[in-house]
PDB file of C-alpha atoms in Angstrom:
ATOM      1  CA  UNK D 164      22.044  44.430 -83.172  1.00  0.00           C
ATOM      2  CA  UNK D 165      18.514  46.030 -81.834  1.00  0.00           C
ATOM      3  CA  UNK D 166      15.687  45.022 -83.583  1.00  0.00           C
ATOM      4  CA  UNK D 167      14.000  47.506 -82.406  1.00  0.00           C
ATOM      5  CA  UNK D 168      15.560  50.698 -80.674  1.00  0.00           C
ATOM      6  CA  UNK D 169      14.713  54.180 -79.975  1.00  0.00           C
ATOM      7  CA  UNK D 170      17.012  57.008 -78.354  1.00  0.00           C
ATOM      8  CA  UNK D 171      15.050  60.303 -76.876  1.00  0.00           C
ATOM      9  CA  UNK D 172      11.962  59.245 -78.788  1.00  0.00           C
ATOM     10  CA  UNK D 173       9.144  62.324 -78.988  1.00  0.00           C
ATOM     11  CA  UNK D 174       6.019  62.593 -80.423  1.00  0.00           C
ATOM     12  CA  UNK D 175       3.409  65.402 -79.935  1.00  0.00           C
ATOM     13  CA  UNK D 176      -0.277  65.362 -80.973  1.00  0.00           C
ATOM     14  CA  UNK D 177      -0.730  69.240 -80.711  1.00  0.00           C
ATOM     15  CA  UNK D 178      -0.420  70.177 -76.763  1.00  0.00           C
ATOM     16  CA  UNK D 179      -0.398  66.605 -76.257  1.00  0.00           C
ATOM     17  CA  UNK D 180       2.943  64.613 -76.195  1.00  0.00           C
ATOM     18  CA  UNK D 181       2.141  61.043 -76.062  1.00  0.00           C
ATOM     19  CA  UNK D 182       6.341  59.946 -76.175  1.00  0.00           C
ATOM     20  CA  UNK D 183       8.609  62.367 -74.538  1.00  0.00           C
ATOM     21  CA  UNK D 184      12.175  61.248 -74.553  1.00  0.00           C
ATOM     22  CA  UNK D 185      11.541  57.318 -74.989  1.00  0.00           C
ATOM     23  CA  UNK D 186      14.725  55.732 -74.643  1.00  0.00           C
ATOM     24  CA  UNK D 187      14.601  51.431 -75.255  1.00  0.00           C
ATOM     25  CA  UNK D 188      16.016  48.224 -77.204  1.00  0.00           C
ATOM     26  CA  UNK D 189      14.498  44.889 -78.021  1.00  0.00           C
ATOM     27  CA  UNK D 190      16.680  42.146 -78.958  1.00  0.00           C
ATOM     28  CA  UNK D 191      15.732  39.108 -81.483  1.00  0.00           C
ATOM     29  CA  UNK D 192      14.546  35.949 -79.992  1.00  0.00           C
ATOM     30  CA  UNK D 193      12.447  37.962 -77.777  1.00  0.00           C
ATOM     31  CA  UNK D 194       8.542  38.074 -76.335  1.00  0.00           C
ATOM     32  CA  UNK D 195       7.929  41.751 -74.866  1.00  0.00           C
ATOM     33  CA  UNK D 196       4.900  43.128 -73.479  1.00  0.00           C
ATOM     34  CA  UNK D 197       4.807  46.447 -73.683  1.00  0.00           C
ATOM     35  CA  UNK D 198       2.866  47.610 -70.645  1.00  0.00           C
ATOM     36  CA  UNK D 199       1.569  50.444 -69.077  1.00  0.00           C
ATOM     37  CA  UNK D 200      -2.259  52.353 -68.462  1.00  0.00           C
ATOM     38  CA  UNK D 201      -4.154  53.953 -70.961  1.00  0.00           C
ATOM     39  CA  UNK D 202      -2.583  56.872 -73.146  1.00  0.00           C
ATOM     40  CA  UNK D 203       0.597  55.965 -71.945  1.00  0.00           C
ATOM     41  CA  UNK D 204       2.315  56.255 -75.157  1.00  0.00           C
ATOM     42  CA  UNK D 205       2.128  51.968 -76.348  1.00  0.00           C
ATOM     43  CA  UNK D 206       0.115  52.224 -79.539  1.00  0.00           C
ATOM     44  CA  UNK D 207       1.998  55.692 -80.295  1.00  0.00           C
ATOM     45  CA  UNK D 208       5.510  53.746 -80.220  1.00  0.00           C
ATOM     46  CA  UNK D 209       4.085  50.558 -82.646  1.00  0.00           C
ATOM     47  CA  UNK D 210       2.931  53.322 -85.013  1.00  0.00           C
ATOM     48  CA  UNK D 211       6.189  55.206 -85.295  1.00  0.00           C
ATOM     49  CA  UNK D 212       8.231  51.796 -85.753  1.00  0.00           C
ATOM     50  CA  UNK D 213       5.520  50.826 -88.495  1.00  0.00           C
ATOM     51  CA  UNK D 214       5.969  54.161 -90.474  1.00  0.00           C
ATOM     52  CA  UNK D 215       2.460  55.377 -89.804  1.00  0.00           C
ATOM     53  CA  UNK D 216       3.723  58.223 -87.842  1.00  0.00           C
ATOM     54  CA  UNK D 217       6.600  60.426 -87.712  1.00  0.00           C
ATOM     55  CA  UNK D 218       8.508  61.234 -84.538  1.00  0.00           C
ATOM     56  CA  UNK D 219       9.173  65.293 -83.449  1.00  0.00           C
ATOM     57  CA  UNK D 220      12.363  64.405 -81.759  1.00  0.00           C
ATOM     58  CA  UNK D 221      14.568  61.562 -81.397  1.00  0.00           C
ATOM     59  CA  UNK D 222      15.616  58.752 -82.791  1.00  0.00           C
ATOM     60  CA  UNK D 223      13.711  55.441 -83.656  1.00  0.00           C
ATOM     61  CA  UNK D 224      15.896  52.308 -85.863  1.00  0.00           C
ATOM     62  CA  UNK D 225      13.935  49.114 -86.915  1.00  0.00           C
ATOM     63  CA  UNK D 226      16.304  46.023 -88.050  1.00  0.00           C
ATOM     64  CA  UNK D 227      19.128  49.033 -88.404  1.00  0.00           C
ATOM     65  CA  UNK D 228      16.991  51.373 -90.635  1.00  0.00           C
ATOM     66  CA  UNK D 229      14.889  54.082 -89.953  1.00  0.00           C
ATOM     67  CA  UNK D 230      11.387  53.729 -90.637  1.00  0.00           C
ATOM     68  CA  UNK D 231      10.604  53.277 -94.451  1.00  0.00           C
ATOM     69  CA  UNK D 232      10.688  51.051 -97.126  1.00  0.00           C
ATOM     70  CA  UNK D 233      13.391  48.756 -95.775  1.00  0.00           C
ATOM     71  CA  UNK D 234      11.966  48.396 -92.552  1.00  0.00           C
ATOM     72  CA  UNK D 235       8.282  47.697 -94.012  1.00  0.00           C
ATOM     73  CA  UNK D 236       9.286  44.489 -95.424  1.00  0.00           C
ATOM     74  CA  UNK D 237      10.365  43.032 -91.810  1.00  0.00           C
ATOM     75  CA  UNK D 238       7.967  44.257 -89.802  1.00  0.00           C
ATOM     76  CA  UNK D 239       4.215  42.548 -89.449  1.00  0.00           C
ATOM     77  CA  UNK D 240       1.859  45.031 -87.275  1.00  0.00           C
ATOM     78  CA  UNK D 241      -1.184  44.100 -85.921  1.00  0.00           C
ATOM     79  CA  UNK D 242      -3.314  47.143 -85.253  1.00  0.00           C
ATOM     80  CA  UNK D 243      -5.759  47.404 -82.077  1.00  0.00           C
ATOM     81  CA  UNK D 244      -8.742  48.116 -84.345  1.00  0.00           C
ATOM     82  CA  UNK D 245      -9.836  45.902 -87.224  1.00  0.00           C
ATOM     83  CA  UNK D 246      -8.519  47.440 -90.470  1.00  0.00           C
ATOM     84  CA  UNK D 247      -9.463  44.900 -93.422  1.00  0.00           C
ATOM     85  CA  UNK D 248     -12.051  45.467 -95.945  1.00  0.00           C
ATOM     86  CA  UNK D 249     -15.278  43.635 -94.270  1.00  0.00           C
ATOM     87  CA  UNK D 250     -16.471  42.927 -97.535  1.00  0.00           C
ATOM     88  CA  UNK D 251     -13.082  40.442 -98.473  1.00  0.00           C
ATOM     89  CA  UNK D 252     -13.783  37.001 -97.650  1.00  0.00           C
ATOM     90  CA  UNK D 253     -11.364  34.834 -95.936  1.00  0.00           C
ATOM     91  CA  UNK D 254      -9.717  33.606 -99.423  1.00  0.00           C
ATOM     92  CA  UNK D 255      -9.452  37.195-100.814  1.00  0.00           C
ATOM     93  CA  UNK D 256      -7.836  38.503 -97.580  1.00  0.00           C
ATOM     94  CA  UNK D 257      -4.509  35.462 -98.125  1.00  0.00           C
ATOM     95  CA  UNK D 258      -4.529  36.270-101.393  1.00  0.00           C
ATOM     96  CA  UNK D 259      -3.879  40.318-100.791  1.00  0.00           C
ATOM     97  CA  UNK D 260      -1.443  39.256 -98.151  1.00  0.00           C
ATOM     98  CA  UNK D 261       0.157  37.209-100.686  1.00  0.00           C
ATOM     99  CA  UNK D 262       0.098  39.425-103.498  1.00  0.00           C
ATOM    100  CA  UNK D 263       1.220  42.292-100.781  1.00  0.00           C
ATOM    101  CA  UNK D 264       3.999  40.664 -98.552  1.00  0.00           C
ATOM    102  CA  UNK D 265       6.811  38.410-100.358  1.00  0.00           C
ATOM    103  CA  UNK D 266       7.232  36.565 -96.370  1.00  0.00           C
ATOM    104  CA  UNK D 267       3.727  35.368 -96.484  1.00  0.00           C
ATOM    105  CA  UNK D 268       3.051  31.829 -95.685  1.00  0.00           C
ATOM    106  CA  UNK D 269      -0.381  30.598 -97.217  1.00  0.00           C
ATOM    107  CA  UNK D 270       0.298  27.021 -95.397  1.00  0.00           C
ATOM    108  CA  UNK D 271       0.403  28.351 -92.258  1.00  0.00           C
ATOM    109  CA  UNK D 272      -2.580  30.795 -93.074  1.00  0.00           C
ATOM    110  CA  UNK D 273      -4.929  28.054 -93.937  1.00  0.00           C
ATOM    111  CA  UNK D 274      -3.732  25.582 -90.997  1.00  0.00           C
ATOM    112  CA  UNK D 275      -4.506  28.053 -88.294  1.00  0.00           C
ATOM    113  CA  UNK D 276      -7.899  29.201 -90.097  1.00  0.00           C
ATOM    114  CA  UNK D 277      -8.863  25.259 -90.310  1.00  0.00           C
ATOM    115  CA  UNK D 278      -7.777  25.107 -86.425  1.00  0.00           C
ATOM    116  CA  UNK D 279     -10.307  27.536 -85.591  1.00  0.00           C
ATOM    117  CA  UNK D 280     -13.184  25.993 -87.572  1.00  0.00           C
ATOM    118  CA  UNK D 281     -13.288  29.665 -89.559  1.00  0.00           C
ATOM    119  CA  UNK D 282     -14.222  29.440 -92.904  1.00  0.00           C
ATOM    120  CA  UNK D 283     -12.410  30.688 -95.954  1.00  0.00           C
ATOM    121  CA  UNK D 284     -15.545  31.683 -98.081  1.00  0.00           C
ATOM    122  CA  UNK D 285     -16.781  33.527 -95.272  1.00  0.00           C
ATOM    123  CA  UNK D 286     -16.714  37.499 -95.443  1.00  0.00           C
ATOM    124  CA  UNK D 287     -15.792  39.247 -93.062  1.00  0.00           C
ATOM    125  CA  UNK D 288     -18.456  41.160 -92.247  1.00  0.00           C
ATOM    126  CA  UNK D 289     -20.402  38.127 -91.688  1.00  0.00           C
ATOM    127  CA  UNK D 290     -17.978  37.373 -88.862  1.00  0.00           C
ATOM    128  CA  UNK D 291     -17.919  38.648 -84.987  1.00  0.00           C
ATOM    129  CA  UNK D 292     -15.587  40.796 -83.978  1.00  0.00           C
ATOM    130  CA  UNK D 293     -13.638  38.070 -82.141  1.00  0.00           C
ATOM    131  CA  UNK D 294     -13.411  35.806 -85.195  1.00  0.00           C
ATOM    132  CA  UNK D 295     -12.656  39.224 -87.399  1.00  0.00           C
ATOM    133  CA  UNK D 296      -9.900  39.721 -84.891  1.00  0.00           C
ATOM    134  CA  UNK D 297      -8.614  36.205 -84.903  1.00  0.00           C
ATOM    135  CA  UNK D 298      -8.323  36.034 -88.961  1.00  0.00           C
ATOM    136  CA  UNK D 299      -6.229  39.356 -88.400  1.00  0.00           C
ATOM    137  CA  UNK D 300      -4.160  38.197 -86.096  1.00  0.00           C
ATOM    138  CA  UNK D 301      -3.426  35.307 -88.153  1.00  0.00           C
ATOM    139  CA  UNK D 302      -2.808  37.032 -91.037  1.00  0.00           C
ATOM    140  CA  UNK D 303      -0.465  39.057 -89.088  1.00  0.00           C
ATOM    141  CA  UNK D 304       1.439  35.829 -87.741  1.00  0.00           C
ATOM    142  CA  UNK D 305       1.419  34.254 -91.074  1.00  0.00           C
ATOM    143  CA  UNK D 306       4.208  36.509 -92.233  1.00  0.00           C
ATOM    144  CA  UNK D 307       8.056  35.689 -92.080  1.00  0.00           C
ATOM    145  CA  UNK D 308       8.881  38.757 -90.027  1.00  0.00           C
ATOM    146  CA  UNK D 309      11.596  39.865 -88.273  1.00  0.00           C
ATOM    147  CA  UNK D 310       9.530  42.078 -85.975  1.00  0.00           C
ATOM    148  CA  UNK D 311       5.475  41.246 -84.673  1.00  0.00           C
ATOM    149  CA  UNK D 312       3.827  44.313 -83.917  1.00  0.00           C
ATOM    150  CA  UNK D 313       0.657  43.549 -82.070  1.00  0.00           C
ATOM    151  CA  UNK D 314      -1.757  45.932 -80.182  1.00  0.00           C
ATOM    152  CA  UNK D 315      -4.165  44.229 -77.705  1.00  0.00           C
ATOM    153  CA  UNK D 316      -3.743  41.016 -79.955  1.00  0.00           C
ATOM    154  CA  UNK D 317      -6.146  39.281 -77.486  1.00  0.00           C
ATOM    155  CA  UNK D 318      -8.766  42.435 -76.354  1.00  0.00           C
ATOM    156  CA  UNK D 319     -11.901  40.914 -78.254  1.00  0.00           C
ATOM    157  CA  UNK D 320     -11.222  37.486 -78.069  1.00  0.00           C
ATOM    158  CA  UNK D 321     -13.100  34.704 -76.057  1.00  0.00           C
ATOM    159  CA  UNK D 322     -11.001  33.202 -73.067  1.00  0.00           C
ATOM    160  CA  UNK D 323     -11.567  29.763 -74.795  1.00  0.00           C
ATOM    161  CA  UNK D 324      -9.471  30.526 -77.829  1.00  0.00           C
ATOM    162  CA  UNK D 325      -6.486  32.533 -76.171  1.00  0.00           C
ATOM    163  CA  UNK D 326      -4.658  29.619 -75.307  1.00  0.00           C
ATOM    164  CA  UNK D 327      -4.769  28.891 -78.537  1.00  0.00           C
ATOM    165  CA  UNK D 328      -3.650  32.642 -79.888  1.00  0.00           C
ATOM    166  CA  UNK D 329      -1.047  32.775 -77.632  1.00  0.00           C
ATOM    167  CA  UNK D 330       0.451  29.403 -78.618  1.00  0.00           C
ATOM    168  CA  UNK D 331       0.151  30.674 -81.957  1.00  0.00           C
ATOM    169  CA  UNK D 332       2.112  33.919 -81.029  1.00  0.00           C
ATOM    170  CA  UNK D 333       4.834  30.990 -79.826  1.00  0.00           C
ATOM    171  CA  UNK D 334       4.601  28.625 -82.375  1.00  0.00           C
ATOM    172  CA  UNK D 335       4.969  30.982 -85.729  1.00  0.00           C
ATOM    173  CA  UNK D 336       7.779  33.477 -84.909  1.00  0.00           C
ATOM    174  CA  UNK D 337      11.264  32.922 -86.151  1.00  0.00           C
ATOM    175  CA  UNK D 338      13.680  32.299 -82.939  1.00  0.00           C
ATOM    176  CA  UNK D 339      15.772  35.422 -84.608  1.00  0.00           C
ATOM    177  CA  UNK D 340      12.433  37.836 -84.737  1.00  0.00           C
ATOM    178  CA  UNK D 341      11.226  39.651 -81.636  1.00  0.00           C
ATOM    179  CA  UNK D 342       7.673  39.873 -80.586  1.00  0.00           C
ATOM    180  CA  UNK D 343       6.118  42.945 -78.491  1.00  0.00           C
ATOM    181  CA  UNK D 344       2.663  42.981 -77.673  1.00  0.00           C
ATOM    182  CA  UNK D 345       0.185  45.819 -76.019  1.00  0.00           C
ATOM    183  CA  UNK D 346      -2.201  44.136 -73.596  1.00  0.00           C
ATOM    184  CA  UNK D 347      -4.291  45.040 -70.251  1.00  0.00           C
ATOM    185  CA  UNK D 348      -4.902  41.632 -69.872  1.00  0.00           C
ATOM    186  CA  UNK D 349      -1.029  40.481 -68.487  1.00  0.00           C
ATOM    187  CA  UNK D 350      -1.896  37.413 -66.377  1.00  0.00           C
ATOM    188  CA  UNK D 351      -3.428  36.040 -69.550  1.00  0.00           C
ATOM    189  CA  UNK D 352       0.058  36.681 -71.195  1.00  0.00           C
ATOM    190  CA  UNK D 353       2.757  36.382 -68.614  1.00  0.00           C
ATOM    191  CA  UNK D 354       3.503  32.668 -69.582  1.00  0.00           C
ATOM    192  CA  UNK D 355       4.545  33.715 -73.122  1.00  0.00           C
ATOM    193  CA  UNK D 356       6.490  37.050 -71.866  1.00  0.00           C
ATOM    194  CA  UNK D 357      10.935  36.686 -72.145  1.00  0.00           C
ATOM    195  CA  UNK D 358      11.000  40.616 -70.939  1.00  0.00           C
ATOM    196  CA  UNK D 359       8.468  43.255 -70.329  1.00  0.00           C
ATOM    197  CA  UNK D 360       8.743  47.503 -70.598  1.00  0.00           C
ATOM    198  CA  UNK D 361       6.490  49.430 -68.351  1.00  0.00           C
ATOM    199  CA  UNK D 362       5.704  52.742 -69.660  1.00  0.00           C
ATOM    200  CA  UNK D 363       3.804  55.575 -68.330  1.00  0.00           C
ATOM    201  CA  UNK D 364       3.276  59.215 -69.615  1.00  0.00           C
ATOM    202  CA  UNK D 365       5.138  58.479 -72.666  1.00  0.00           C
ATOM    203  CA  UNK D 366       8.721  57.436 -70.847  1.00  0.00           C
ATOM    204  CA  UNK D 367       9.870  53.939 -69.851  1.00  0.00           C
ATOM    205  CA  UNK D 368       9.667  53.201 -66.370  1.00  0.00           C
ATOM    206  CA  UNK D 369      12.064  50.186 -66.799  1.00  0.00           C
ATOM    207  CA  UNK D 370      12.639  47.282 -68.526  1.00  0.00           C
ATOM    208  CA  UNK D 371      13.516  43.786 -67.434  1.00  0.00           C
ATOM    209  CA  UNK D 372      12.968  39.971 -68.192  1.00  0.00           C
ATOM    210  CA  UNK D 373      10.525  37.874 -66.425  1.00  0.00           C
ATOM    211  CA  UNK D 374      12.334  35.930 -64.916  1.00  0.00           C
ATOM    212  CA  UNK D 375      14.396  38.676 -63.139  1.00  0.00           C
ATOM    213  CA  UNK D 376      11.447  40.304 -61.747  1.00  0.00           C
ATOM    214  CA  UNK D 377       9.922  36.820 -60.270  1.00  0.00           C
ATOM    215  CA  UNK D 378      13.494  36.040 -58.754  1.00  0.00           C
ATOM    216  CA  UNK D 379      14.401  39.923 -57.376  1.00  0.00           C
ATOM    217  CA  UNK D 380      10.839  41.225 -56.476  1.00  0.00           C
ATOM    218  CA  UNK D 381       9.244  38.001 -55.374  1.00  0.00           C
ATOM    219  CA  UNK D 382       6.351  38.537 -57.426  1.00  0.00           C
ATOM    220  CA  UNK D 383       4.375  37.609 -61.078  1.00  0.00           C
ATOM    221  CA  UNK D 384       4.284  40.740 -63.735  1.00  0.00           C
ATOM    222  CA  UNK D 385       0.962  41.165 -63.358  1.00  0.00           C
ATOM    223  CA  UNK D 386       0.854  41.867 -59.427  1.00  0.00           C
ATOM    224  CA  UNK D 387       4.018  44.329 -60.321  1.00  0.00           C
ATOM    225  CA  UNK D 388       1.653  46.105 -62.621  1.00  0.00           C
ATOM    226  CA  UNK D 389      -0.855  46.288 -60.530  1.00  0.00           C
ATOM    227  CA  UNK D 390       1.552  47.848 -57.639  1.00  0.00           C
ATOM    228  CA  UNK D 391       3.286  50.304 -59.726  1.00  0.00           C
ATOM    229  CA  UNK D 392       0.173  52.087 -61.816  1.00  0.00           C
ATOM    230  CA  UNK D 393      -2.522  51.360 -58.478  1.00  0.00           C
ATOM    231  CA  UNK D 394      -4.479  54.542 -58.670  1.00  0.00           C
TER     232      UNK D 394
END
């Protein structure tokens, strides 16, 4: 079964439609970028499969329910803009995620923290946006989930520590969970990538794995990129 699947999938934001007819499945055990320009539909699609929207047409299923309360406790979403309290220190933010989300692994929390030399007495607010973004995104990976949501889980962050972020993508996902990620910056991410979906206007263009696209087209995903959406 999907983990993630959507059949004619519309959503309108007045006389805009930002999904119009989105048709796609993701499989567990799987690391998909989700690709494609600018207001091409990517955060739109996370949002709907997290709950925070609802679609106009179409179907979406997450884990074999529709977005609610049984889906909510599989999926972990990492939004493209900070959204914790900046006033929460380090220790208070595990301890809402703990209190919050019954999957949520406090040893794994602390280990990646400690990796990063971020400290858990800090607040937030006393951060940079790249650390801010880091404890997010481990918060996000700390959780037992059988789908990662993340949305430009790398935008802010120095070039130094996304080796590390990425390995942590690897390292802290169940084999039987499924991964898809929103990023501009795909030759940073290729290496991590099973499959990738390039979308454009709010339809899939196609989807395929890596591997098939390096084998059929003779080239990496982000030269492919740049060929299909060169203005």
């Amino acid at each position: 079964m999907s983990i993630l699947e959507t059949k004619g999938l519309v959503k309108r934001f007045g006389p805009t439609v930002a999904l119009d007819g989105m048709t796609l499945a993701v499989e567990p055990g799987r690391i998909v970028g989700l690709l494609g320009p600018n207001g091409s539909g990517k955060t739109t699609l996370m949002k709907l499969a997290n709950g925070l929207l609802v679609p106009d047409a179409g179907e979406i299923w997450v884990d074999g329910h529709q977005p609610g309360r049984e889906s909510h406790a599989v999926v972990s979403y990492l939004p493209e803009r900070n959204s914790l309290p900046l006033w929460m220190t380090v220790d208070q933010l595990q301890d809402f995620y703990a209190d919050f989300f019954a999957d949520f692994q406090r040893k794994r929390s602390e280990e990646m923290l400690d990796k990063l030399e971020i400290q858990p007495k800090q607040k937030l607010r006393q951060m940079s946006k790249g650390t801010r973004e880091k404890v997010q995104l481990i918060l996000t990976m700390s959780r037992q989930a059988k789908l990662y949501l993340l949305d430009e889980p790398i935008g802010g962050v120095d070039p130094a520590a996304r080796d590390y972020i990425l390995d942590t993508i690897i390292r802290n996902y169940d084999p039987e969970a499924a991964v898809i990620l929103s990023t501009h910056l795909i030759a940073d991410v290729e290496r991590i990538l099973d499959e990738v979906i390039f979308v454009n206007q709010g339809q899939v263009l196609f989807q395929s794995t890596v591997d098939a696209i390096r084998e059929e087209k003779g080239k990496s995903v982000d030269a492919l990129f740049r060929e299909v959406y060169k203005c």
